[in-house]
């Protein structure tokens, strides 16, 4: 049985489905990592500017490839297919961040911080196309300080 993409005969070419308008492949990689960061604080007691630098070693948990097909009659089809290439099992992501922290009370602080991460390992090892993972995030929350500051009367 012949299907789309099969070559009928080297002299006649390939079989194409005329109803396909476009098709794309999307590879989804799921890595888990542990971020290790150094954070610098600048500013007054009530308002501080934060700057951070860090590294996150990451391990590949899952890899999936999705094929999305759009037909001329407006139909769409999405299906998971076999992975075409193996991704790197390990990645290392340096990160840079900047943010602000506001003192709400003696123990509570409001913090907002933007962080950018970029991978240094080519995750498509078997491909002629280099692929590096990058991401950006915005962290915001209220923090509770567990450590009591000691007062000195010098």
mmCIF file with all atom_site columns, C-alpha atoms in Angstrom:
data_model
loop_
_atom_site.group_PDB
_atom_site.id
_atom_site.type_symbol
_atom_site.label_atom_id
_atom_site.label_alt_id
_atom_site.label_comp_id
_atom_site.label_asym_id
_atom_site.label_entity_id
_atom_site.label_seq_id
_atom_site.pdbx_PDB_ins_code
_atom_site.Cartn_x
_atom_site.Cartn_y
_atom_site.Cartn_z
_atom_site.occupancy
_atom_site.B_iso_or_equiv
_atom_site.pdbx_formal_charge
_atom_site.auth_seq_id
_atom_site.auth_comp_id
_atom_site.auth_asym_id
_atom_site.auth_atom_id
_atom_site.pdbx_PDB_model_num
ATOM 1   C CA . UNK A 1 1   ? 0.000   0.000  0.000   1.00 0.00 ? 1   UNK A CA 1
ATOM 2   C CA . UNK A 1 2   ? 1.329   3.404  -0.977  1.00 0.00 ? 2   UNK A CA 1
ATOM 3   C CA . UNK A 1 3   ? 0.912   6.413  1.293   1.00 0.00 ? 3   UNK A CA 1
ATOM 4   C CA . UNK A 1 4   ? 1.742   10.116 1.084   1.00 0.00 ? 4   UNK A CA 1
ATOM 5   C CA . UNK A 1 5   ? 5.474   10.713 0.732   1.00 0.00 ? 5   UNK A CA 1
ATOM 6   C CA . UNK A 1 6   ? 6.259   7.262  -0.730  1.00 0.00 ? 6   UNK A CA 1
ATOM 7   C CA . UNK A 1 7   ? 8.278   7.177  -3.914  1.00 0.00 ? 7   UNK A CA 1
ATOM 8   C CA . UNK A 1 8   ? 6.351   5.260  -6.567  1.00 0.00 ? 8   UNK A CA 1
ATOM 9   C CA . UNK A 1 9   ? 9.252   4.924  -8.950  1.00 0.00 ? 9   UNK A CA 1
ATOM 10  C CA . UNK A 1 10  ? 12.632  6.733  -9.056  1.00 0.00 ? 10  UNK A CA 1
ATOM 11  C CA . UNK A 1 11  ? 11.689  8.045  -12.522 1.00 0.00 ? 11  UNK A CA 1
ATOM 12  C CA . UNK A 1 12  ? 8.205   9.318  -11.546 1.00 0.00 ? 12  UNK A CA 1
ATOM 13  C CA . UNK A 1 13  ? 8.717   11.059 -8.168  1.00 0.00 ? 13  UNK A CA 1
ATOM 14  C CA . UNK A 1 14  ? 6.727   11.051 -4.954  1.00 0.00 ? 14  UNK A CA 1
ATOM 15  C CA . UNK A 1 15  ? 3.047   10.792 -4.072  1.00 0.00 ? 15  UNK A CA 1
ATOM 16  C CA . UNK A 1 16  ? 1.594   14.036 -2.712  1.00 0.00 ? 16  UNK A CA 1
ATOM 17  C CA . UNK A 1 17  ? -1.821  14.707 -1.224  1.00 0.00 ? 17  UNK A CA 1
ATOM 18  C CA . UNK A 1 18  ? -3.228  17.703 -3.120  1.00 0.00 ? 18  UNK A CA 1
ATOM 19  C CA . UNK A 1 19  ? -5.569  18.581 -0.237  1.00 0.00 ? 19  UNK A CA 1
ATOM 20  C CA . UNK A 1 20  ? -2.700  19.448 2.159   1.00 0.00 ? 20  UNK A CA 1
ATOM 21  C CA . UNK A 1 21  ? -2.205  23.209 2.419   1.00 0.00 ? 21  UNK A CA 1
ATOM 22  C CA . UNK A 1 22  ? 0.622   23.170 4.998   1.00 0.00 ? 22  UNK A CA 1
ATOM 23  C CA . UNK A 1 23  ? 2.295   20.873 7.485   1.00 0.00 ? 23  UNK A CA 1
ATOM 24  C CA . UNK A 1 24  ? 4.638   21.611 10.406  1.00 0.00 ? 24  UNK A CA 1
ATOM 25  C CA . UNK A 1 25  ? 6.570   19.601 12.937  1.00 0.00 ? 25  UNK A CA 1
ATOM 26  C CA . UNK A 1 26  ? 6.997   20.748 16.537  1.00 0.00 ? 26  UNK A CA 1
ATOM 27  C CA . UNK A 1 27  ? 9.398   19.079 18.960  1.00 0.00 ? 27  UNK A CA 1
ATOM 28  C CA . UNK A 1 28  ? 8.579   19.520 22.657  1.00 0.00 ? 28  UNK A CA 1
ATOM 29  C CA . UNK A 1 29  ? 11.422  18.947 25.116  1.00 0.00 ? 29  UNK A CA 1
ATOM 30  C CA . UNK A 1 30  ? 10.826  18.692 28.877  1.00 0.00 ? 30  UNK A CA 1
ATOM 31  C CA . UNK A 1 31  ? 13.892  19.262 31.037  1.00 0.00 ? 31  UNK A CA 1
ATOM 32  C CA . UNK A 1 32  ? 14.054  19.407 34.843  1.00 0.00 ? 32  UNK A CA 1
ATOM 33  C CA . UNK A 1 33  ? 16.814  21.425 36.460  1.00 0.00 ? 33  UNK A CA 1
ATOM 34  C CA . UNK A 1 34  ? 18.036  22.757 39.764  1.00 0.00 ? 34  UNK A CA 1
ATOM 35  C CA . UNK A 1 35  ? 18.908  26.476 39.598  1.00 0.00 ? 35  UNK A CA 1
ATOM 36  C CA . UNK A 1 36  ? 21.889  27.605 41.645  1.00 0.00 ? 36  UNK A CA 1
ATOM 37  C CA . UNK A 1 37  ? 22.002  31.403 41.887  1.00 0.00 ? 37  UNK A CA 1
ATOM 38  C CA . UNK A 1 38  ? 23.936  34.211 43.543  1.00 0.00 ? 38  UNK A CA 1
ATOM 39  C CA . UNK A 1 39  ? 21.765  37.231 44.394  1.00 0.00 ? 39  UNK A CA 1
ATOM 40  C CA . UNK A 1 40  ? 23.101  40.726 45.127  1.00 0.00 ? 40  UNK A CA 1
ATOM 41  C CA . UNK A 1 41  ? 20.966  43.313 46.986  1.00 0.00 ? 41  UNK A CA 1
ATOM 42  C CA . UNK A 1 42  ? 21.467  47.069 46.539  1.00 0.00 ? 42  UNK A CA 1
ATOM 43  C CA . UNK A 1 43  ? 19.451  49.854 48.122  1.00 0.00 ? 43  UNK A CA 1
ATOM 44  C CA . UNK A 1 44  ? 17.840  51.006 51.348  1.00 0.00 ? 44  UNK A CA 1
ATOM 45  C CA . UNK A 1 45  ? 16.256  48.934 54.094  1.00 0.00 ? 45  UNK A CA 1
ATOM 46  C CA . UNK A 1 46  ? 12.735  49.392 52.649  1.00 0.00 ? 46  UNK A CA 1
ATOM 47  C CA . UNK A 1 47  ? 13.464  49.161 48.898  1.00 0.00 ? 47  UNK A CA 1
ATOM 48  C CA . UNK A 1 48  ? 16.137  47.013 47.290  1.00 0.00 ? 48  UNK A CA 1
ATOM 49  C CA . UNK A 1 49  ? 17.262  46.316 43.739  1.00 0.00 ? 49  UNK A CA 1
ATOM 50  C CA . UNK A 1 50  ? 18.171  42.669 43.081  1.00 0.00 ? 50  UNK A CA 1
ATOM 51  C CA . UNK A 1 51  ? 20.677  41.345 40.554  1.00 0.00 ? 51  UNK A CA 1
ATOM 52  C CA . UNK A 1 52  ? 21.403  37.646 40.090  1.00 0.00 ? 52  UNK A CA 1
ATOM 53  C CA . UNK A 1 53  ? 23.560  35.226 38.145  1.00 0.00 ? 53  UNK A CA 1
ATOM 54  C CA . UNK A 1 54  ? 23.283  31.451 38.180  1.00 0.00 ? 54  UNK A CA 1
ATOM 55  C CA . UNK A 1 55  ? 23.631  28.062 36.520  1.00 0.00 ? 55  UNK A CA 1
ATOM 56  C CA . UNK A 1 56  ? 21.026  25.319 36.190  1.00 0.00 ? 56  UNK A CA 1
ATOM 57  C CA . UNK A 1 57  ? 22.092  21.769 35.280  1.00 0.00 ? 57  UNK A CA 1
ATOM 58  C CA . UNK A 1 58  ? 19.131  20.132 33.489  1.00 0.00 ? 58  UNK A CA 1
ATOM 59  C CA . UNK A 1 59  ? 18.182  16.529 32.666  1.00 0.00 ? 59  UNK A CA 1
ATOM 60  C CA . UNK A 1 60  ? 15.840  15.550 29.812  1.00 0.00 ? 60  UNK A CA 1
ATOM 61  C CA . UNK A 1 61  ? 12.590  14.002 31.062  1.00 0.00 ? 61  UNK A CA 1
ATOM 62  C CA . UNK A 1 62  ? 10.495  13.743 27.895  1.00 0.00 ? 62  UNK A CA 1
ATOM 63  C CA . UNK A 1 63  ? 10.692  14.409 24.162  1.00 0.00 ? 63  UNK A CA 1
ATOM 64  C CA . UNK A 1 64  ? 7.687   14.504 21.813  1.00 0.00 ? 64  UNK A CA 1
ATOM 65  C CA . UNK A 1 65  ? 7.242   15.451 18.176  1.00 0.00 ? 65  UNK A CA 1
ATOM 66  C CA . UNK A 1 66  ? 3.859   16.695 16.966  1.00 0.00 ? 66  UNK A CA 1
ATOM 67  C CA . UNK A 1 67  ? 2.824   16.859 13.302  1.00 0.00 ? 67  UNK A CA 1
ATOM 68  C CA . UNK A 1 68  ? 0.166   19.473 12.465  1.00 0.00 ? 68  UNK A CA 1
ATOM 69  C CA . UNK A 1 69  ? -1.475  19.320 9.056   1.00 0.00 ? 69  UNK A CA 1
ATOM 70  C CA . UNK A 1 70  ? -3.780  22.011 7.604   1.00 0.00 ? 70  UNK A CA 1
ATOM 71  C CA . UNK A 1 71  ? -5.966  20.968 4.679   1.00 0.00 ? 71  UNK A CA 1
ATOM 72  C CA . UNK A 1 72  ? -7.472  23.120 1.919   1.00 0.00 ? 72  UNK A CA 1
ATOM 73  C CA . UNK A 1 73  ? -10.999 22.394 3.216   1.00 0.00 ? 73  UNK A CA 1
ATOM 74  C CA . UNK A 1 74  ? -10.127 24.160 6.553   1.00 0.00 ? 74  UNK A CA 1
ATOM 75  C CA . UNK A 1 75  ? -9.666  20.853 8.462   1.00 0.00 ? 75  UNK A CA 1
ATOM 76  C CA . UNK A 1 76  ? -6.728  20.495 10.852  1.00 0.00 ? 76  UNK A CA 1
ATOM 77  C CA . UNK A 1 77  ? -5.074  17.358 12.167  1.00 0.00 ? 77  UNK A CA 1
ATOM 78  C CA . UNK A 1 78  ? -2.529  16.989 14.976  1.00 0.00 ? 78  UNK A CA 1
ATOM 79  C CA . UNK A 1 79  ? -0.831  13.712 15.743  1.00 0.00 ? 79  UNK A CA 1
ATOM 80  C CA . UNK A 1 80  ? 2.170   12.597 17.746  1.00 0.00 ? 80  UNK A CA 1
ATOM 81  C CA . UNK A 1 81  ? 4.819   10.949 15.593  1.00 0.00 ? 81  UNK A CA 1
ATOM 82  C CA . UNK A 1 82  ? 8.084   9.141  16.284  1.00 0.00 ? 82  UNK A CA 1
ATOM 83  C CA . UNK A 1 83  ? 10.927  11.501 17.263  1.00 0.00 ? 83  UNK A CA 1
ATOM 84  C CA . UNK A 1 84  ? 13.038  12.276 14.228  1.00 0.00 ? 84  UNK A CA 1
ATOM 85  C CA . UNK A 1 85  ? 16.171  13.162 16.212  1.00 0.00 ? 85  UNK A CA 1
ATOM 86  C CA . UNK A 1 86  ? 17.448  12.408 19.686  1.00 0.00 ? 86  UNK A CA 1
ATOM 87  C CA . UNK A 1 87  ? 17.842  15.386 22.007  1.00 0.00 ? 87  UNK A CA 1
ATOM 88  C CA . UNK A 1 88  ? 20.746  15.914 24.412  1.00 0.00 ? 88  UNK A CA 1
ATOM 89  C CA . UNK A 1 89  ? 20.120  14.171 27.730  1.00 0.00 ? 89  UNK A CA 1
ATOM 90  C CA . UNK A 1 90  ? 21.930  16.947 29.655  1.00 0.00 ? 90  UNK A CA 1
ATOM 91  C CA . UNK A 1 91  ? 21.793  20.732 29.294  1.00 0.00 ? 91  UNK A CA 1
ATOM 92  C CA . UNK A 1 92  ? 23.412  23.575 31.219  1.00 0.00 ? 92  UNK A CA 1
ATOM 93  C CA . UNK A 1 93  ? 21.631  26.946 31.417  1.00 0.00 ? 93  UNK A CA 1
ATOM 94  C CA . UNK A 1 94  ? 23.261  30.103 32.749  1.00 0.00 ? 94  UNK A CA 1
ATOM 95  C CA . UNK A 1 95  ? 20.779  32.748 33.945  1.00 0.00 ? 95  UNK A CA 1
ATOM 96  C CA . UNK A 1 96  ? 20.707  36.494 34.542  1.00 0.00 ? 96  UNK A CA 1
ATOM 97  C CA . UNK A 1 97  ? 18.082  38.290 36.588  1.00 0.00 ? 97  UNK A CA 1
ATOM 98  C CA . UNK A 1 98  ? 17.071  41.729 37.818  1.00 0.00 ? 98  UNK A CA 1
ATOM 99  C CA . UNK A 1 99  ? 14.262  42.767 40.106  1.00 0.00 ? 99  UNK A CA 1
ATOM 100 C CA . UNK A 1 100 ? 13.080  44.722 43.119  1.00 0.00 ? 100 UNK A CA 1
ATOM 101 C CA . UNK A 1 101 ? 12.149  43.920 46.712  1.00 0.00 ? 101 UNK A CA 1
ATOM 102 C CA . UNK A 1 102 ? 9.912   46.046 48.971  1.00 0.00 ? 102 UNK A CA 1
ATOM 103 C CA . UNK A 1 103 ? 9.696   45.680 52.733  1.00 0.00 ? 103 UNK A CA 1
ATOM 104 C CA . UNK A 1 104 ? 6.085   45.225 53.893  1.00 0.00 ? 104 UNK A CA 1
ATOM 105 C CA . UNK A 1 105 ? 6.845   44.566 57.567  1.00 0.00 ? 105 UNK A CA 1
ATOM 106 C CA . UNK A 1 106 ? 9.695   43.244 59.733  1.00 0.00 ? 106 UNK A CA 1
ATOM 107 C CA . UNK A 1 107 ? 9.226   39.698 58.352  1.00 0.00 ? 107 UNK A CA 1
ATOM 108 C CA . UNK A 1 108 ? 7.361   40.113 55.012  1.00 0.00 ? 108 UNK A CA 1
ATOM 109 C CA . UNK A 1 109 ? 8.799   41.293 51.687  1.00 0.00 ? 109 UNK A CA 1
ATOM 110 C CA . UNK A 1 110 ? 7.227   41.754 48.239  1.00 0.00 ? 110 UNK A CA 1
ATOM 111 C CA . UNK A 1 111 ? 9.585   40.671 45.445  1.00 0.00 ? 111 UNK A CA 1
ATOM 112 C CA . UNK A 1 112 ? 9.344   40.801 41.635  1.00 0.00 ? 112 UNK A CA 1
ATOM 113 C CA . UNK A 1 113 ? 12.176  39.571 39.428  1.00 0.00 ? 113 UNK A CA 1
ATOM 114 C CA . UNK A 1 114 ? 12.699  38.923 35.721  1.00 0.00 ? 114 UNK A CA 1
ATOM 115 C CA . UNK A 1 115 ? 15.069  36.088 34.776  1.00 0.00 ? 115 UNK A CA 1
ATOM 116 C CA . UNK A 1 116 ? 16.498  35.110 31.377  1.00 0.00 ? 116 UNK A CA 1
ATOM 117 C CA . UNK A 1 117 ? 17.987  31.639 30.788  1.00 0.00 ? 117 UNK A CA 1
ATOM 118 C CA . UNK A 1 118 ? 19.908  30.401 27.764  1.00 0.00 ? 118 UNK A CA 1
ATOM 119 C CA . UNK A 1 119 ? 21.252  26.935 27.063  1.00 0.00 ? 119 UNK A CA 1
ATOM 120 C CA . UNK A 1 120 ? 24.904  26.358 26.205  1.00 0.00 ? 120 UNK A CA 1
ATOM 121 C CA . UNK A 1 121 ? 24.460  22.780 24.943  1.00 0.00 ? 121 UNK A CA 1
ATOM 122 C CA . UNK A 1 122 ? 23.234  22.049 21.406  1.00 0.00 ? 122 UNK A CA 1
ATOM 123 C CA . UNK A 1 123 ? 20.149  19.891 22.128  1.00 0.00 ? 123 UNK A CA 1
ATOM 124 C CA . UNK A 1 124 ? 19.950  18.498 18.552  1.00 0.00 ? 124 UNK A CA 1
ATOM 125 C CA . UNK A 1 125 ? 23.061  16.347 18.608  1.00 0.00 ? 125 UNK A CA 1
ATOM 126 C CA . UNK A 1 126 ? 22.320  14.446 15.380  1.00 0.00 ? 126 UNK A CA 1
ATOM 127 C CA . UNK A 1 127 ? 21.093  17.396 13.322  1.00 0.00 ? 127 UNK A CA 1
ATOM 128 C CA . UNK A 1 128 ? 22.993  19.787 11.045  1.00 0.00 ? 128 UNK A CA 1
ATOM 129 C CA . UNK A 1 129 ? 20.851  22.566 12.603  1.00 0.00 ? 129 UNK A CA 1
ATOM 130 C CA . UNK A 1 130 ? 22.010  23.799 16.018  1.00 0.00 ? 130 UNK A CA 1
ATOM 131 C CA . UNK A 1 131 ? 19.264  24.282 18.618  1.00 0.00 ? 131 UNK A CA 1
ATOM 132 C CA . UNK A 1 132 ? 19.690  25.926 22.005  1.00 0.00 ? 132 UNK A CA 1
ATOM 133 C CA . UNK A 1 133 ? 16.993  26.221 24.667  1.00 0.00 ? 133 UNK A CA 1
ATOM 134 C CA . UNK A 1 134 ? 16.211  29.663 26.049  1.00 0.00 ? 134 UNK A CA 1
ATOM 135 C CA . UNK A 1 135 ? 13.475  31.025 28.293  1.00 0.00 ? 135 UNK A CA 1
ATOM 136 C CA . UNK A 1 136 ? 12.409  34.066 30.230  1.00 0.00 ? 136 UNK A CA 1
ATOM 137 C CA . UNK A 1 137 ? 10.298  34.240 33.361  1.00 0.00 ? 137 UNK A CA 1
ATOM 138 C CA . UNK A 1 138 ? 8.801   36.718 35.773  1.00 0.00 ? 138 UNK A CA 1
ATOM 139 C CA . UNK A 1 139 ? 8.781   35.679 39.423  1.00 0.00 ? 139 UNK A CA 1
ATOM 140 C CA . UNK A 1 140 ? 6.640   37.637 41.865  1.00 0.00 ? 140 UNK A CA 1
ATOM 141 C CA . UNK A 1 141 ? 5.596   36.840 45.397  1.00 0.00 ? 141 UNK A CA 1
ATOM 142 C CA . UNK A 1 142 ? 5.576   37.623 49.070  1.00 0.00 ? 142 UNK A CA 1
ATOM 143 C CA . UNK A 1 143 ? 8.505   36.261 51.058  1.00 0.00 ? 143 UNK A CA 1
ATOM 144 C CA . UNK A 1 144 ? 8.685   35.552 54.788  1.00 0.00 ? 144 UNK A CA 1
ATOM 145 C CA . UNK A 1 145 ? 12.061  36.061 56.467  1.00 0.00 ? 145 UNK A CA 1
ATOM 146 C CA . UNK A 1 146 ? 12.868  33.169 58.840  1.00 0.00 ? 146 UNK A CA 1
ATOM 147 C CA . UNK A 1 147 ? 16.116  34.611 60.173  1.00 0.00 ? 147 UNK A CA 1
ATOM 148 C CA . UNK A 1 148 ? 15.936  37.217 62.942  1.00 0.00 ? 148 UNK A CA 1
ATOM 149 C CA . UNK A 1 149 ? 18.387  40.094 62.442  1.00 0.00 ? 149 UNK A CA 1
ATOM 150 C CA . UNK A 1 150 ? 20.533  40.696 65.486  1.00 0.00 ? 150 UNK A CA 1
ATOM 151 C CA . UNK A 1 151 ? 20.687  44.269 66.789  1.00 0.00 ? 151 UNK A CA 1
ATOM 152 C CA . UNK A 1 152 ? 24.013  45.531 68.038  1.00 0.00 ? 152 UNK A CA 1
ATOM 153 C CA . UNK A 1 153 ? 24.433  48.669 70.115  1.00 0.00 ? 153 UNK A CA 1
ATOM 154 C CA . UNK A 1 154 ? 28.009  49.571 69.270  1.00 0.00 ? 154 UNK A CA 1
#
